[in-house]
Amino acid sequence: MVRLVTSDNVEFVVDKEVVERSALIKDFTSEDVGESIPLANVSSAVLSKVIEYCEHHRGEPLPSADPDQNQDEIRRRTTDISEWDQKFMIVDQEMLFELILAANYLDIKSLLDLGCKVVANMIKAKTPDEIHRLFNIVNEFTPEEEAQINKENEWAEDR
């Protein structure tokens, strides 16, 4: 068992096999420190979701960076989202981005990929204005600056 302590000072005791989906935690556990592992960048709410994800995917092979990997397998991994993963990722935007940050910090490639796929699907086929509204992004350009940027980047527009 591994003891993890979150940024809000909540301790989780988790099966080593589950948390070793995280390369960061796996590195800690390989040193056999025997103490709690502090996770300063992860809150208890986010860590409980991360643990739920890792529990579900326990025993699955970790994604490999093998350059000889079958192209169909790579395409499937980059586009398909399983039914369980789709349901798991039905969270508010704040939790979605916190999960992505936690997956990056904890080095859980499959969860990071999943979060990025969800965000990519959210913005697919949307205009910049729709994306701004979706993510509450304030446009900091004046209309003149925006017109200039659009003019400079006309070549990139679909025609």
Coordinates of C-alpha atoms in Angstrom, one line a residue, residues 1-155:
M1 CA 0.0 0.0 0.0
V2 CA 1.1 3.6 -0.8
R3 CA 0.2 6.7 1.3
L4 CA -0.5 9.8 -0.8
V5 CA -1.0 13.3 0.8
T6 CA -2.8 15.9 -1.2
S7 CA -2.4 19.7 -1.4
D8 CA -5.3 20.0 1.1
N9 CA -3.6 17.6 3.5
V10 CA -5.9 14.6 3.0
E11 CA -4.2 11.2 3.1
F12 CA -5.1 8.4 0.7
V13 CA -3.9 4.8 1.2
V14 CA -3.9 3.1 -2.2
D15 CA -2.8 -0.2 -3.6
K16 CA 0.6 0.1 -5.1
E17 CA -0.4 -1.6 -8.3
V18 CA -3.1 1.0 -8.9
V19 CA -1.0 4.1 -8.3
E20 CA 1.9 2.8 -10.3
R21 CA 0.0 3.9 -13.5
S22 CA 1.7 7.2 -12.4
A23 CA 5.3 7.3 -13.5
L24 CA 6.0 9.9 -10.8
I25 CA 4.5 7.7 -8.0
K26 CA 6.2 4.7 -9.4
D27 CA 9.6 6.5 -9.2
F28 CA 8.8 7.3 -5.5
T29 CA 7.8 3.8 -4.7
S30 CA 10.8 2.2 -6.3
E31 CA 12.9 4.1 -3.8
D32 CA 11.0 2.4 -1.0
V33 CA 10.8 5.6 1.1
G34 CA 8.2 4.1 3.3
E35 CA 6.7 7.5 4.1
S36 CA 3.7 9.4 2.7
I37 CA 4.2 10.8 -0.8
P38 CA 3.3 14.5 -0.9
L39 CA 1.3 15.6 -3.9
A40 CA 1.5 19.4 -3.6
N41 CA -0.2 20.0 -6.9
V42 CA -3.2 17.7 -6.5
S43 CA -6.3 18.3 -4.3
S44 CA -8.2 15.5 -2.6
A45 CA -11.2 15.9 -5.0
V46 CA -9.0 15.5 -8.0
L47 CA -6.9 12.7 -6.6
S48 CA -10.0 10.7 -5.8
K49 CA -11.0 10.9 -9.4
V50 CA -7.5 10.0 -10.5
I51 CA -7.6 7.0 -8.2
E52 CA -11.0 6.0 -9.6
Y53 CA -9.5 6.1 -13.1
C54 CA -6.4 4.1 -12.2
E55 CA -8.6 1.5 -10.3
H56 CA -10.7 1.0 -13.5
H57 CA -7.6 0.7 -15.7
R58 CA -5.7 -1.5 -13.3
G59 CA -3.9 -4.3 -15.1
E60 CA -4.1 -2.7 -18.5
P61 CA -0.8 -2.3 -20.3
L62 CA 0.7 1.2 -20.1
P63 CA 0.8 3.1 -23.3
S64 CA 4.1 2.6 -25.1
A65 CA 6.1 5.1 -27.1
D66 CA 7.2 2.3 -29.5
P67 CA 7.8 3.9 -32.9
D68 CA 7.2 0.6 -34.6
Q69 CA 3.7 0.4 -33.2
N70 CA 0.9 -0.5 -35.6
Q71 CA -0.5 2.7 -37.2
D72 CA -4.1 1.5 -36.7
E73 CA -3.4 1.1 -33.0
I74 CA -2.0 4.6 -32.8
R75 CA -5.0 6.0 -34.6
R76 CA -7.4 4.1 -32.3
R77 CA -5.6 5.4 -29.2
T78 CA -5.8 9.0 -30.4
T79 CA -9.4 9.1 -31.5
D80 CA -11.5 6.4 -29.6
I81 CA -12.8 7.0 -26.1
S82 CA -14.3 4.0 -24.4
E83 CA -17.8 4.2 -22.9
W84 CA -16.5 4.0 -19.3
D85 CA -14.0 6.8 -20.0
Q86 CA -16.7 8.9 -21.6
K87 CA -18.9 8.6 -18.6
F88 CA -15.9 9.2 -16.3
M89 CA -15.1 12.5 -18.0
I90 CA -18.6 13.9 -17.6
V91 CA -17.4 16.6 -15.2
D92 CA -17.5 20.3 -15.0
Q93 CA -14.8 22.3 -16.9
E94 CA -12.8 23.1 -13.7
M95 CA -12.5 19.4 -12.8
L96 CA -11.7 18.5 -16.4
F97 CA -8.7 20.9 -16.5
E98 CA -7.7 19.9 -12.9
L99 CA -7.6 16.3 -14.1
I100 CA -5.5 17.2 -17.1
L101 CA -3.1 19.1 -14.8
A102 CA -2.9 16.3 -12.3
A103 CA -2.4 13.7 -15.1
N104 CA 0.5 15.8 -16.4
Y105 CA 2.0 16.3 -12.9
L106 CA 1.6 12.6 -12.0
D107 CA 2.8 11.5 -15.4
I108 CA -0.3 9.3 -16.2
K109 CA -0.1 9.4 -20.0
S110 CA -3.4 7.6 -20.7
L111 CA -5.4 10.0 -18.4
L112 CA -3.6 13.0 -19.9
D113 CA -4.4 11.7 -23.4
L114 CA -8.0 11.1 -22.4
G115 CA -8.4 14.7 -21.0
C116 CA -6.9 16.2 -24.1
K117 CA -9.2 14.1 -26.4
V118 CA -12.2 15.4 -24.4
V119 CA -11.1 19.0 -24.8
A120 CA -10.3 18.5 -28.5
N121 CA -13.8 17.1 -29.0
M122 CA -15.3 20.1 -27.2
I123 CA -13.7 22.5 -29.6
K124 CA -14.0 20.5 -32.8
A125 CA -15.8 22.4 -35.6
K126 CA -16.3 25.5 -33.5
T127 CA -15.4 29.0 -34.4
P128 CA -12.9 31.0 -32.4
D129 CA -15.8 33.0 -30.9
E130 CA -17.6 29.8 -29.9
I131 CA -14.5 28.6 -28.2
H132 CA -14.1 31.9 -26.4
R133 CA -17.6 31.5 -25.0
L134 CA -17.2 27.9 -24.2
F135 CA -14.1 28.5 -22.1
N136 CA -15.0 32.0 -20.9
I137 CA -12.0 33.5 -22.7
V138 CA -12.0 37.3 -22.8
N139 CA -10.9 38.7 -26.1
E140 CA -8.2 41.2 -25.2
F141 CA -7.8 42.5 -28.8
T142 CA -9.4 45.7 -30.0
P143 CA -11.5 45.2 -33.2
E144 CA -8.7 46.9 -35.2
E145 CA -6.0 44.5 -33.8
E146 CA -8.3 41.5 -34.4
A147 CA -8.9 42.6 -38.0
Q148 CA -5.1 43.0 -38.5
I149 CA -4.5 39.5 -37.1
N150 CA -7.2 38.0 -39.3
K151 CA -5.7 39.8 -42.4
E152 CA -2.2 38.4 -41.6
N153 CA -3.5 34.9 -41.2
E154 CA -5.9 34.8 -44.2
W155 CA -3.8 32.0 -45.7

